[in-house]
Amino acid sequence: MSRAHGRAVPAHPGTAPPTARQRDSSTPDETRWAAVVRRDRGADGAFCYGVLTTGVYSRPSCPARTPRRGNAVFFTDPHQARRAGFRPCLRCRPDEGPAPSAGESAALHACRVMERPGQPPSLDTLAALGGFSRFHFHRLFTTTIGVTPATYATACRAGHLREALSRADTVAEAIYQCGFNSTGTFYTLTRRLLGMTPTAYRDGGRGVSLHYAVITHAPGSLLVAATPDGICKVLTGPDEDALTRRLQADYPAASHLTPNAALATRVAGAAARSTSRARGALPAGIRERALEGRLRKTLGLPSPTPLTA
């Protein structure tokens, strides 16, 4: 360890003042320094930098005060910085992965808004929340989440229906809780959202014939159950037998629960088509709803689009 301004800091071979040749902007470190100066979010994850006077390392976009060039050293990743004796910045938290961009943040916030019970917001409303145009937001959301806003909203609406029907005293009360404008609208959409009537769903799938498939899906297994009317269940978990038992418990009165090899092939193809380009891992709940939405979309089963234009 060396000392600077009375503070112990990690020793580093690059502590000597850089020469004119080293300051040439064509060198890798000077390219990195330029990214630090402009707080370039696009450089997050590509490298991190340490400050010799504080012993702290940060991501390039860190909002903290920019250090003097002579006090900055660069590392390929946080692990290398820690091995050199530096500790992570508490403001930008470089160990937590790349910070989301403005577009990614807007997409994640829109997901949370759509997850709220009630009438789904319009695409214009969601775009305005993030400060984007309708077209630009649609593209950002689809790129980040892997499905369109309408597809994600459909998965959220199906989840709201399942929860409301499970806890409400009557079907009419569930209609109200989910924000449907009329009973007629509810019954038009419900067979597609639930794969059966709301009464059959509340009765444990009474009289309904279900086909299901279980495939390997990292980090465990994925189960999809469907009827001719649509998907009625998407489950993920580490154990295939446990998922099958959960399906049986959810639909104890179904007339048939039949494994279907053809459905398994289609599910495997649909699950493999992940188009999300988010730089950080999506929260588990968002991943699961996006997966359900993508399955509804790509399996060719009926899928309403309750997100209004």
PDB file of C-alpha atoms in Angstrom:
ATOM      1  CA  MET A   1       0.000   0.000   0.000  1.00  0.00           C
ATOM      2  CA  SER A   2       1.174   3.585  -0.733  1.00  0.00           C
ATOM      3  CA  ARG A   3       0.016   6.872   0.764  1.00  0.00           C
ATOM      4  CA  ALA A   4      -1.588   9.889  -0.885  1.00  0.00           C
ATOM      5  CA  HIS A   5      -3.013  12.892   0.958  1.00  0.00           C
ATOM      6  CA  GLY A   6      -2.494  11.058   4.245  1.00  0.00           C
ATOM      7  CA  ARG A   7      -4.704   8.115   3.225  1.00  0.00           C
ATOM      8  CA  ALA A   8      -3.591   4.527   2.612  1.00  0.00           C
ATOM      9  CA  VAL A   9      -4.407   3.433  -0.912  1.00  0.00           C
ATOM     10  CA  PRO A  10      -3.718   0.313  -2.950  1.00  0.00           C
ATOM     11  CA  ALA A  11      -0.365   0.100  -4.634  1.00  0.00           C
ATOM     12  CA  HIS A  12      -0.558  -0.078  -8.380  1.00  0.00           C
ATOM     13  CA  PRO A  13       2.112  -0.232 -11.061  1.00  0.00           C
ATOM     14  CA  GLY A  14       0.512   2.700 -12.878  1.00  0.00           C
ATOM     15  CA  THR A  15       0.800   5.234 -10.049  1.00  0.00           C
ATOM     16  CA  ALA A  16       3.592   7.199 -11.703  1.00  0.00           C
ATOM     17  CA  PRO A  17       2.439  10.287 -13.645  1.00  0.00           C
ATOM     18  CA  PRO A  18       1.644   9.283 -17.217  1.00  0.00           C
ATOM     19  CA  THR A  19       4.045  10.376 -19.915  1.00  0.00           C
ATOM     20  CA  ALA A  20       3.008  12.282 -23.007  1.00  0.00           C
ATOM     21  CA  ARG A  21       3.032   9.009 -24.915  1.00  0.00           C
ATOM     22  CA  GLN A  22       0.762   7.426 -22.315  1.00  0.00           C
ATOM     23  CA  ARG A  23      -1.610  10.378 -22.597  1.00  0.00           C
ATOM     24  CA  ASP A  24      -2.009   9.769 -26.324  1.00  0.00           C
ATOM     25  CA  SER A  25      -5.764   9.303 -26.894  1.00  0.00           C
ATOM     26  CA  SER A  26      -5.061   6.234 -29.019  1.00  0.00           C
ATOM     27  CA  THR A  27      -4.000   4.190 -25.982  1.00  0.00           C
ATOM     28  CA  PRO A  28      -6.665   1.965 -24.351  1.00  0.00           C
ATOM     29  CA  ASP A  29      -6.451   3.752 -20.989  1.00  0.00           C
ATOM     30  CA  GLU A  30      -6.987   7.167 -22.579  1.00  0.00           C
ATOM     31  CA  THR A  31     -10.026   5.820 -24.436  1.00  0.00           C
ATOM     32  CA  ARG A  32     -11.355   4.586 -21.110  1.00  0.00           C
ATOM     33  CA  TRP A  33     -10.552   7.913 -19.445  1.00  0.00           C
ATOM     34  CA  ALA A  34     -12.570   9.732 -22.102  1.00  0.00           C
ATOM     35  CA  ALA A  35     -15.534   7.470 -21.266  1.00  0.00           C
ATOM     36  CA  VAL A  36     -15.149   8.317 -17.559  1.00  0.00           C
ATOM     37  CA  VAL A  37     -15.042  12.057 -18.265  1.00  0.00           C
ATOM     38  CA  ARG A  38     -18.306  11.926 -20.229  1.00  0.00           C
ATOM     39  CA  ARG A  39     -19.844   9.400 -17.776  1.00  0.00           C
ATOM     40  CA  ASP A  40     -20.619   7.050 -20.655  1.00  0.00           C
ATOM     41  CA  ARG A  41     -23.316   4.522 -19.685  1.00  0.00           C
ATOM     42  CA  GLY A  42     -22.468   2.550 -22.781  1.00  0.00           C
ATOM     43  CA  ALA A  43     -19.074   1.734 -21.265  1.00  0.00           C
ATOM     44  CA  ASP A  44     -20.551   0.259 -18.079  1.00  0.00           C
ATOM     45  CA  GLY A  45     -19.602  -3.394 -17.869  1.00  0.00           C
ATOM     46  CA  ALA A  46     -16.686  -2.994 -20.285  1.00  0.00           C
ATOM     47  CA  PHE A  47     -14.294  -1.855 -17.549  1.00  0.00           C
ATOM     48  CA  CYS A  48     -14.159  -0.081 -14.187  1.00  0.00           C
ATOM     49  CA  TYR A  49     -11.775   2.497 -12.800  1.00  0.00           C
ATOM     50  CA  GLY A  50     -10.128   3.005  -9.434  1.00  0.00           C
ATOM     51  CA  VAL A  51      -9.090   6.217  -7.699  1.00  0.00           C
ATOM     52  CA  LEU A  52      -5.700   6.034  -6.001  1.00  0.00           C
ATOM     53  CA  THR A  53      -6.472   8.740  -3.438  1.00  0.00           C
ATOM     54  CA  THR A  54      -9.602   6.999  -2.116  1.00  0.00           C
ATOM     55  CA  GLY A  55      -9.036   3.302  -2.844  1.00  0.00           C
ATOM     56  CA  VAL A  56     -12.509   3.105  -4.431  1.00  0.00           C
ATOM     57  CA  TYR A  57     -13.434   1.666  -7.835  1.00  0.00           C
ATOM     58  CA  SER A  58     -16.458   2.727  -9.893  1.00  0.00           C
ATOM     59  CA  ARG A  59     -18.311   2.141 -13.128  1.00  0.00           C
ATOM     60  CA  PRO A  60     -17.561   4.665 -15.958  1.00  0.00           C
ATOM     61  CA  SER A  61     -20.950   6.376 -15.578  1.00  0.00           C
ATOM     62  CA  CYS A  62     -20.545   6.974 -11.836  1.00  0.00           C
ATOM     63  CA  PRO A  63     -22.092  10.337 -10.858  1.00  0.00           C
ATOM     64  CA  ALA A  64     -19.370  10.986  -8.278  1.00  0.00           C
ATOM     65  CA  ARG A  65     -16.881  13.795  -8.839  1.00  0.00           C
ATOM     66  CA  THR A  66     -14.433  12.954 -11.623  1.00  0.00           C
ATOM     67  CA  PRO A  67     -10.930  12.329 -10.227  1.00  0.00           C
ATOM     68  CA  ARG A  68      -7.729  13.787 -11.587  1.00  0.00           C
ATOM     69  CA  ARG A  69      -6.362  11.817 -14.488  1.00  0.00           C
ATOM     70  CA  GLY A  70      -3.160  10.974 -12.632  1.00  0.00           C
ATOM     71  CA  ASN A  71      -5.180   9.346  -9.829  1.00  0.00           C
ATOM     72  CA  ALA A  72      -7.250   7.066 -12.094  1.00  0.00           C
ATOM     73  CA  VAL A  73      -6.317   3.468 -12.884  1.00  0.00           C
ATOM     74  CA  PHE A  74      -8.331   1.003 -14.930  1.00  0.00           C
ATOM     75  CA  PHE A  75      -9.439  -2.600 -14.521  1.00  0.00           C
ATOM     76  CA  THR A  76     -11.152  -5.029 -16.831  1.00  0.00           C
ATOM     77  CA  ASP A  77     -13.733  -5.997 -14.201  1.00  0.00           C
ATOM     78  CA  PRO A  78     -14.617  -5.574 -10.489  1.00  0.00           C
ATOM     79  CA  HIS A  79     -12.841  -8.809  -9.599  1.00  0.00           C
ATOM     80  CA  GLN A  80      -9.522  -7.407 -10.828  1.00  0.00           C
ATOM     81  CA  ALA A  81     -10.134  -4.170  -8.912  1.00  0.00           C
ATOM     82  CA  ARG A  82     -10.821  -6.026  -5.669  1.00  0.00           C
ATOM     83  CA  ARG A  83      -7.690  -8.137  -6.109  1.00  0.00           C
ATOM     84  CA  ALA A  84      -5.721  -4.891  -6.377  1.00  0.00           C
ATOM     85  CA  GLY A  85      -7.108  -3.809  -3.009  1.00  0.00           C
ATOM     86  CA  PHE A  86      -9.826  -1.404  -4.112  1.00  0.00           C
ATOM     87  CA  ARG A  87     -13.345  -1.394  -2.670  1.00  0.00           C
ATOM     88  CA  PRO A  88     -16.624  -0.760  -4.586  1.00  0.00           C
ATOM     89  CA  CYS A  89     -18.207   2.676  -4.810  1.00  0.00           C
ATOM     90  CA  LEU A  90     -21.377   2.984  -2.716  1.00  0.00           C
ATOM     91  CA  ARG A  91     -23.006   5.382  -5.207  1.00  0.00           C
ATOM     92  CA  CYS A  92     -22.802   3.482  -8.499  1.00  0.00           C
ATOM     93  CA  ARG A  93     -22.369  -0.035  -7.002  1.00  0.00           C
ATOM     94  CA  PRO A  94     -20.173  -1.481  -9.778  1.00  0.00           C
ATOM     95  CA  ASP A  95     -20.557  -5.048  -8.448  1.00  0.00           C
ATOM     96  CA  GLU A  96     -24.275  -5.077  -9.215  1.00  0.00           C
ATOM     97  CA  GLY A  97     -23.901  -5.186 -12.987  1.00  0.00           C
ATOM     98  CA  PRO A  98     -24.509  -2.471 -15.588  1.00  0.00           C
ATOM     99  CA  ALA A  99     -27.001   0.196 -14.587  1.00  0.00           C
ATOM    100  CA  PRO A 100     -30.104   0.255 -16.791  1.00  0.00           C
ATOM    101  CA  SER A 101     -30.290   2.868 -19.521  1.00  0.00           C
ATOM    102  CA  ALA A 102     -33.092   5.431 -19.594  1.00  0.00           C
ATOM    103  CA  GLY A 103     -34.988   3.248 -22.073  1.00  0.00           C
ATOM    104  CA  GLU A 104     -34.527   0.109 -19.971  1.00  0.00           C
ATOM    105  CA  SER A 105     -35.644   1.954 -16.848  1.00  0.00           C
ATOM    106  CA  ALA A 106     -38.761   3.186 -18.657  1.00  0.00           C
ATOM    107  CA  ALA A 107     -39.564  -0.341 -19.833  1.00  0.00           C
ATOM    108  CA  LEU A 108     -39.164  -1.801 -16.335  1.00  0.00           C
ATOM    109  CA  HIS A 109     -41.343   0.946 -14.847  1.00  0.00           C
ATOM    110  CA  ALA A 110     -44.010   0.289 -17.494  1.00  0.00           C
ATOM    111  CA  CYS A 111     -44.025  -3.383 -16.483  1.00  0.00           C
ATOM    112  CA  ARG A 112     -44.735  -2.411 -12.882  1.00  0.00           C
ATOM    113  CA  VAL A 113     -47.550  -0.117 -13.999  1.00  0.00           C
ATOM    114  CA  MET A 114     -49.143  -2.892 -16.086  1.00  0.00           C
ATOM    115  CA  GLU A 115     -48.872  -5.286 -13.153  1.00  0.00           C
ATOM    116  CA  ARG A 116     -51.295  -3.178 -11.122  1.00  0.00           C
ATOM    117  CA  PRO A 117     -54.881  -4.482 -11.049  1.00  0.00           C
ATOM    118  CA  GLY A 118     -57.468  -2.588 -13.035  1.00  0.00           C
ATOM    119  CA  GLN A 119     -57.880  -1.351 -16.569  1.00  0.00           C
ATOM    120  CA  PRO A 120     -54.601  -1.683 -18.526  1.00  0.00           C
ATOM    121  CA  PRO A 121     -53.037   1.671 -19.439  1.00  0.00           C
ATOM    122  CA  SER A 122     -52.823   2.737 -23.051  1.00  0.00           C
ATOM    123  CA  LEU A 123     -49.594   2.612 -25.022  1.00  0.00           C
ATOM    124  CA  ASP A 124     -49.612   6.425 -25.194  1.00  0.00           C
ATOM    125  CA  THR A 125     -49.866   6.615 -21.394  1.00  0.00           C
ATOM    126  CA  LEU A 126     -46.956   4.219 -20.880  1.00  0.00           C
ATOM    127  CA  ALA A 127     -44.808   6.098 -23.413  1.00  0.00           C
ATOM    128  CA  ALA A 128     -45.551   9.429 -21.739  1.00  0.00           C
ATOM    129  CA  LEU A 129     -44.498   8.064 -18.333  1.00  0.00           C
ATOM    130  CA  GLY A 130     -41.001   7.495 -19.712  1.00  0.00           C
ATOM    131  CA  GLY A 131     -40.887  10.686 -21.761  1.00  0.00           C
ATOM    132  CA  PHE A 132     -40.760   8.850 -25.089  1.00  0.00           C
ATOM    133  CA  SER A 133     -42.821   8.947 -28.244  1.00  0.00           C
ATOM    134  CA  ARG A 134     -45.269   6.106 -28.794  1.00  0.00           C
ATOM    135  CA  PHE A 135     -43.148   4.510 -31.532  1.00  0.00           C
ATOM    136  CA  HIS A 136     -39.820   4.892 -29.714  1.00  0.00           C
ATOM    137  CA  PHE A 137     -41.206   3.497 -26.449  1.00  0.00           C
ATOM    138  CA  HIS A 138     -42.741   0.476 -28.205  1.00  0.00           C
ATOM    139  CA  ARG A 139     -39.360  -0.352 -29.732  1.00  0.00           C
ATOM    140  CA  LEU A 140     -37.456   0.174 -26.460  1.00  0.00           C
ATOM    141  CA  PHE A 141     -39.904  -1.936 -24.472  1.00  0.00           C
ATOM    142  CA  THR A 142     -39.858  -4.820 -26.964  1.00  0.00           C
ATOM    143  CA  THR A 143     -36.058  -4.789 -27.113  1.00  0.00           C
ATOM    144  CA  THR A 144     -35.664  -4.690 -23.325  1.00  0.00           C
ATOM    145  CA  ILE A 145     -38.396  -7.098 -22.202  1.00  0.00           C
ATOM    146  CA  GLY A 146     -38.485  -9.406 -25.231  1.00  0.00           C
ATOM    147  CA  VAL A 147     -42.226  -9.001 -25.950  1.00  0.00           C
ATOM    148  CA  THR A 148     -44.437  -6.080 -26.969  1.00  0.00           C
ATOM    149  CA  PRO A 149     -46.279  -3.988 -24.364  1.00  0.00           C
ATOM    150  CA  ALA A 150     -49.584  -5.511 -25.497  1.00  0.00           C
ATOM    151  CA  THR A 151     -48.258  -9.047 -25.080  1.00  0.00           C
ATOM    152  CA  TYR A 152     -46.942  -8.268 -21.601  1.00  0.00           C
ATOM    153  CA  ALA A 153     -50.246  -6.634 -20.655  1.00  0.00           C
ATOM    154  CA  THR A 154     -52.117  -9.781 -21.693  1.00  0.00           C
ATOM    155  CA  ALA A 155     -49.994 -11.918 -19.354  1.00  0.00           C
ATOM    156  CA  CYS A 156     -50.592  -9.432 -16.527  1.00  0.00           C
ATOM    157  CA  ARG A 157     -54.352  -9.428 -17.158  1.00  0.00           C
ATOM    158  CA  ALA A 158     -54.457 -13.210 -17.035  1.00  0.00           C
ATOM    159  CA  GLY A 159     -52.631 -13.173 -13.713  1.00  0.00           C
ATOM    160  CA  HIS A 160     -55.023 -10.570 -12.303  1.00  0.00           C
ATOM    161  CA  LEU A 161     -57.994 -12.709 -13.326  1.00  0.00           C
ATOM    162  CA  ARG A 162     -56.618 -15.841 -11.723  1.00  0.00           C
ATOM    163  CA  GLU A 163     -55.944 -14.018  -8.462  1.00  0.00           C
ATOM    164  CA  ALA A 164     -59.305 -12.223  -8.412  1.00  0.00           C
ATOM    165  CA  LEU A 165     -61.307 -15.379  -9.149  1.00  0.00           C
ATOM    166  CA  SER A 166     -59.456 -17.224  -6.394  1.00  0.00           C
ATOM    167  CA  ARG A 167     -60.188 -14.663  -3.680  1.00  0.00           C
ATOM    168  CA  ALA A 168     -63.439 -12.928  -4.753  1.00  0.00           C
ATOM    169  CA  ASP A 169     -66.768 -14.140  -3.388  1.00  0.00           C
ATOM    170  CA  THR A 170     -68.423 -13.990  -6.806  1.00  0.00           C
ATOM    171  CA  VAL A 171     -67.472 -13.838 -10.469  1.00  0.00           C
ATOM    172  CA  ALA A 172     -69.081 -10.390 -10.670  1.00  0.00           C
ATOM    173  CA  GLU A 173     -66.796  -9.136  -7.910  1.00  0.00           C
ATOM    174  CA  ALA A 174     -63.762 -10.469  -9.799  1.00  0.00           C
ATOM    175  CA  ILE A 175     -64.965  -8.591 -12.882  1.00  0.00           C
ATOM    176  CA  TYR A 176     -64.998  -5.359 -10.905  1.00  0.00           C
ATOM    177  CA  GLN A 177     -61.584  -5.938  -9.320  1.00  0.00           C
ATOM    178  CA  CYS A 178     -59.949  -6.503 -12.714  1.00  0.00           C
ATOM    179  CA  GLY A 179     -61.312  -3.300 -14.207  1.00  0.00           C
ATOM    180  CA  PHE A 180     -63.530  -4.750 -16.915  1.00  0.00           C
ATOM    181  CA  ASN A 181     -66.038  -2.243 -18.203  1.00  0.00           C
ATOM    182  CA  SER A 182     -68.864  -4.728 -18.610  1.00  0.00           C
ATOM    183  CA  THR A 183     -69.804  -8.323 -17.909  1.00  0.00           C
ATOM    184  CA  GLY A 184     -70.025  -8.901 -21.654  1.00  0.00           C
ATOM    185  CA  THR A 185     -66.442  -7.765 -22.176  1.00  0.00           C
ATOM    186  CA  PHE A 186     -65.294  -9.985 -19.335  1.00  0.00           C
ATOM    187  CA  TYR A 187     -66.879 -13.123 -20.740  1.00  0.00           C
ATOM    188  CA  THR A 188     -65.563 -12.348 -24.223  1.00  0.00           C
ATOM    189  CA  LEU A 189     -61.972 -12.273 -22.984  1.00  0.00           C
ATOM    190  CA  THR A 190     -62.019 -14.734 -20.120  1.00  0.00           C
ATOM    191  CA  ARG A 191     -61.933 -17.962 -22.148  1.00  0.00           C
ATOM    192  CA  ARG A 192     -58.820 -16.696 -23.888  1.00  0.00           C
ATOM    193  CA  LEU A 193     -57.149 -15.413 -20.741  1.00  0.00           C
ATOM    194  CA  LEU A 194     -57.964 -18.453 -18.584  1.00  0.00           C
ATOM    195  CA  GLY A 195     -58.447 -21.171 -21.191  1.00  0.00           C
ATOM    196  CA  MET A 196     -61.916 -21.839 -19.735  1.00  0.00           C
ATOM    197  CA  THR A 197     -64.913 -20.037 -18.272  1.00  0.00           C
ATOM    198  CA  PRO A 198     -64.466 -18.215 -14.961  1.00  0.00           C
ATOM    199  CA  THR A 199     -66.957 -20.577 -13.348  1.00  0.00           C
ATOM    200  CA  ALA A 200     -64.937 -23.612 -14.469  1.00  0.00           C
ATOM    201  CA  TYR A 201     -61.761 -21.974 -13.179  1.00  0.00           C
ATOM    202  CA  ARG A 202     -63.304 -21.304  -9.757  1.00  0.00           C
ATOM    203  CA  ASP A 203     -64.473 -24.936  -9.680  1.00  0.00           C
ATOM    204  CA  GLY A 204     -60.958 -26.311 -10.175  1.00  0.00           C
ATOM    205  CA  GLY A 205     -61.310 -26.832 -13.933  1.00  0.00           C
ATOM    206  CA  ARG A 206     -64.493 -28.878 -13.593  1.00  0.00           C
ATOM    207  CA  GLY A 207     -65.343 -30.653 -16.860  1.00  0.00           C
ATOM    208  CA  VAL A 208     -62.348 -29.181 -18.735  1.00  0.00           C
ATOM    209  CA  SER A 209     -59.879 -31.279 -20.721  1.00  0.00           C
ATOM    210  CA  LEU A 210     -56.304 -29.984 -20.370  1.00  0.00           C
ATOM    211  CA  HIS A 211     -53.203 -30.889 -22.333  1.00  0.00           C
ATOM    212  CA  TYR A 212     -49.826 -30.071 -20.853  1.00  0.00           C
ATOM    213  CA  ALA A 213     -46.123 -30.275 -21.597  1.00  0.00           C
ATOM    214  CA  VAL A 214     -43.022 -30.089 -19.399  1.00  0.00           C
ATOM    215  CA  ILE A 215     -39.657 -29.174 -20.906  1.00  0.00           C
ATOM    216  CA  THR A 216     -36.194 -28.424 -19.567  1.00  0.00           C
ATOM    217  CA  HIS A 217     -35.854 -24.682 -19.191  1.00  0.00           C
ATOM    218  CA  ALA A 218     -32.882 -23.133 -17.361  1.00  0.00           C
ATOM    219  CA  PRO A 219     -32.402 -23.279 -14.499  1.00  0.00           C
ATOM    220  CA  GLY A 220     -35.054 -26.016 -14.105  1.00  0.00           C
ATOM    221  CA  SER A 221     -38.275 -27.002 -15.838  1.00  0.00           C
ATOM    222  CA  LEU A 222     -41.186 -25.244 -17.558  1.00  0.00           C
ATOM    223  CA  LEU A 223     -44.766 -26.547 -17.611  1.00  0.00           C
ATOM    224  CA  VAL A 224     -47.415 -25.204 -19.975  1.00  0.00           C
ATOM    225  CA  ALA A 225     -51.046 -26.364 -19.863  1.00  0.00           C
ATOM    226  CA  ALA A 226     -53.628 -25.391 -22.467  1.00  0.00           C
ATOM    227  CA  THR A 227     -57.131 -26.026 -23.754  1.00  0.00           C
ATOM    228  CA  PRO A 228     -58.505 -25.273 -27.250  1.00  0.00           C
ATOM    229  CA  ASP A 229     -59.440 -21.836 -25.868  1.00  0.00           C
ATOM    230  CA  GLY A 230     -55.936 -20.852 -24.769  1.00  0.00           C
ATOM    231  CA  ILE A 231     -53.166 -21.236 -22.207  1.00  0.00           C
ATOM    232  CA  CYS A 232     -54.450 -21.870 -18.700  1.00  0.00           C
ATOM    233  CA  LYS A 233     -51.221 -22.366 -16.750  1.00  0.00           C
ATOM    234  CA  VAL A 234     -47.503 -21.561 -17.032  1.00  0.00           C
ATOM    235  CA  LEU A 235     -45.301 -22.853 -14.200  1.00  0.00           C
ATOM    236  CA  THR A 236     -41.539 -22.838 -13.671  1.00  0.00           C
ATOM    237  CA  GLY A 237     -39.526 -24.675 -11.059  1.00  0.00           C
ATOM    238  CA  PRO A 238     -36.596 -27.002 -10.445  1.00  0.00           C
ATOM    239  CA  ASP A 239     -38.545 -30.279 -10.484  1.00  0.00           C
ATOM    240  CA  GLU A 240     -40.799 -31.713 -13.213  1.00  0.00           C
ATOM    241  CA  ASP A 241     -42.792 -33.911 -10.832  1.00  0.00           C
ATOM    242  CA  ALA A 242     -43.422 -30.962  -8.500  1.00  0.00           C
ATOM    243  CA  LEU A 243     -44.773 -28.878 -11.390  1.00  0.00           C
ATOM    244  CA  THR A 244     -47.135 -31.666 -12.432  1.00  0.00           C
ATOM    245  CA  ARG A 245     -48.428 -31.971  -8.875  1.00  0.00           C
ATOM    246  CA  ARG A 246     -49.034 -28.221  -8.764  1.00  0.00           C
ATOM    247  CA  LEU A 247     -51.045 -28.454 -11.982  1.00  0.00           C
ATOM    248  CA  GLN A 248     -53.147 -31.284 -10.546  1.00  0.00           C
ATOM    249  CA  ALA A 249     -53.710 -29.308  -7.350  1.00  0.00           C
ATOM    250  CA  ASP A 250     -54.841 -26.226  -9.292  1.00  0.00           C
ATOM    251  CA  TYR A 251     -57.280 -28.202 -11.472  1.00  0.00           C
ATOM    252  CA  PRO A 252     -58.447 -31.108  -9.308  1.00  0.00           C
ATOM    253  CA  ALA A 253     -61.834 -31.335 -11.054  1.00  0.00           C
ATOM    254  CA  ALA A 254     -60.550 -31.386 -14.664  1.00  0.00           C
ATOM    255  CA  SER A 255     -61.947 -34.223 -16.735  1.00  0.00           C
ATOM    256  CA  HIS A 256     -58.542 -34.956 -18.283  1.00  0.00           C
ATOM    257  CA  LEU A 257     -54.940 -33.891 -17.649  1.00  0.00           C
ATOM    258  CA  THR A 258     -52.999 -35.328 -20.574  1.00  0.00           C
ATOM    259  CA  PRO A 259     -49.302 -34.897 -21.457  1.00  0.00           C
ATOM    260  CA  ASN A 260     -48.892 -33.859 -25.090  1.00  0.00           C
ATOM    261  CA  ALA A 261     -45.658 -34.443 -27.019  1.00  0.00           C
ATOM    262  CA  ALA A 262     -46.637 -32.120 -29.877  1.00  0.00           C
ATOM    263  CA  LEU A 263     -47.296 -29.315 -27.419  1.00  0.00           C
ATOM    264  CA  ALA A 264     -43.893 -29.973 -25.819  1.00  0.00           C
ATOM    265  CA  THR A 265     -42.174 -29.452 -29.181  1.00  0.00           C
ATOM    266  CA  ARG A 266     -43.996 -26.181 -29.750  1.00  0.00           C
ATOM    267  CA  VAL A 267     -43.320 -24.959 -26.212  1.00  0.00           C
ATOM    268  CA  ALA A 268     -39.596 -25.691 -26.564  1.00  0.00           C
ATOM    269  CA  GLY A 269     -39.438 -23.664 -29.764  1.00  0.00           C
ATOM    270  CA  ALA A 270     -41.385 -20.764 -28.294  1.00  0.00           C
ATOM    271  CA  ALA A 271     -39.375 -20.669 -25.051  1.00  0.00           C
ATOM    272  CA  ALA A 272     -36.112 -20.542 -26.997  1.00  0.00           C
ATOM    273  CA  ARG A 273     -37.112 -17.350 -28.831  1.00  0.00           C
ATOM    274  CA  SER A 274     -36.007 -14.877 -26.186  1.00  0.00           C
ATOM    275  CA  THR A 275     -35.305 -11.482 -27.751  1.00  0.00           C
ATOM    276  CA  SER A 276     -34.637  -9.429 -24.616  1.00  0.00           C
ATOM    277  CA  ARG A 277     -31.490  -7.329 -24.866  1.00  0.00           C
ATOM    278  CA  ALA A 278     -31.527  -5.861 -21.362  1.00  0.00           C
ATOM    279  CA  ARG A 279     -27.949  -5.391 -20.145  1.00  0.00           C
ATOM    280  CA  GLY A 280     -28.809  -6.631 -16.674  1.00  0.00           C
ATOM    281  CA  ALA A 281     -30.862  -9.661 -15.708  1.00  0.00           C
ATOM    282  CA  LEU A 282     -34.597  -8.956 -15.683  1.00  0.00           C
ATOM    283  CA  PRO A 283     -36.396  -9.465 -12.353  1.00  0.00           C
ATOM    284  CA  ALA A 284     -37.800 -12.999 -12.050  1.00  0.00           C
ATOM    285  CA  GLY A 285     -41.441 -11.889 -12.058  1.00  0.00           C
ATOM    286  CA  ILE A 286     -41.001  -9.859 -15.237  1.00  0.00           C
ATOM    287  CA  ARG A 287     -39.174 -12.741 -16.929  1.00  0.00           C
ATOM    288  CA  GLU A 288     -42.007 -15.133 -16.062  1.00  0.00           C
ATOM    289  CA  ARG A 289     -44.769 -12.826 -17.307  1.00  0.00           C
ATOM    290  CA  ALA A 290     -42.829 -12.079 -20.493  1.00  0.00           C
ATOM    291  CA  LEU A 291     -42.378 -15.822 -21.012  1.00  0.00           C
ATOM    292  CA  GLU A 292     -46.111 -16.417 -20.589  1.00  0.00           C
ATOM    293  CA  GLY A 293     -46.852 -13.615 -23.021  1.00  0.00           C
ATOM    294  CA  ARG A 294     -44.397 -14.978 -25.574  1.00  0.00           C
ATOM    295  CA  LEU A 295     -45.884 -18.461 -25.255  1.00  0.00           C
ATOM    296  CA  ARG A 296     -49.383 -17.097 -25.856  1.00  0.00           C
ATOM    297  CA  LYS A 297     -48.131 -15.206 -28.876  1.00  0.00           C
ATOM    298  CA  THR A 298     -46.015 -17.873 -30.546  1.00  0.00           C
ATOM    299  CA  LEU A 299     -48.012 -21.025 -29.810  1.00  0.00           C
ATOM    300  CA  GLY A 300     -50.818 -19.826 -32.042  1.00  0.00           C
ATOM    301  CA  LEU A 301     -53.394 -20.027 -29.249  1.00  0.00           C
ATOM    302  CA  PRO A 302     -56.003 -17.271 -28.848  1.00  0.00           C
ATOM    303  CA  SER A 303     -54.468 -14.213 -27.220  1.00  0.00           C
ATOM    304  CA  PRO A 304     -56.411 -11.004 -26.609  1.00  0.00           C
ATOM    305  CA  THR A 305     -54.578  -7.685 -26.582  1.00  0.00           C
ATOM    306  CA  PRO A 306     -56.210  -5.629 -23.817  1.00  0.00           C
ATOM    307  CA  LEU A 307     -53.646  -2.819 -24.093  1.00  0.00           C
ATOM    308  CA  THR A 308     -55.509  -0.110 -25.971  1.00  0.00           C
ATOM    309  CA  ALA A 309     -53.968   1.834 -28.801  1.00  0.00           C
TER     310      ALA A 309
END
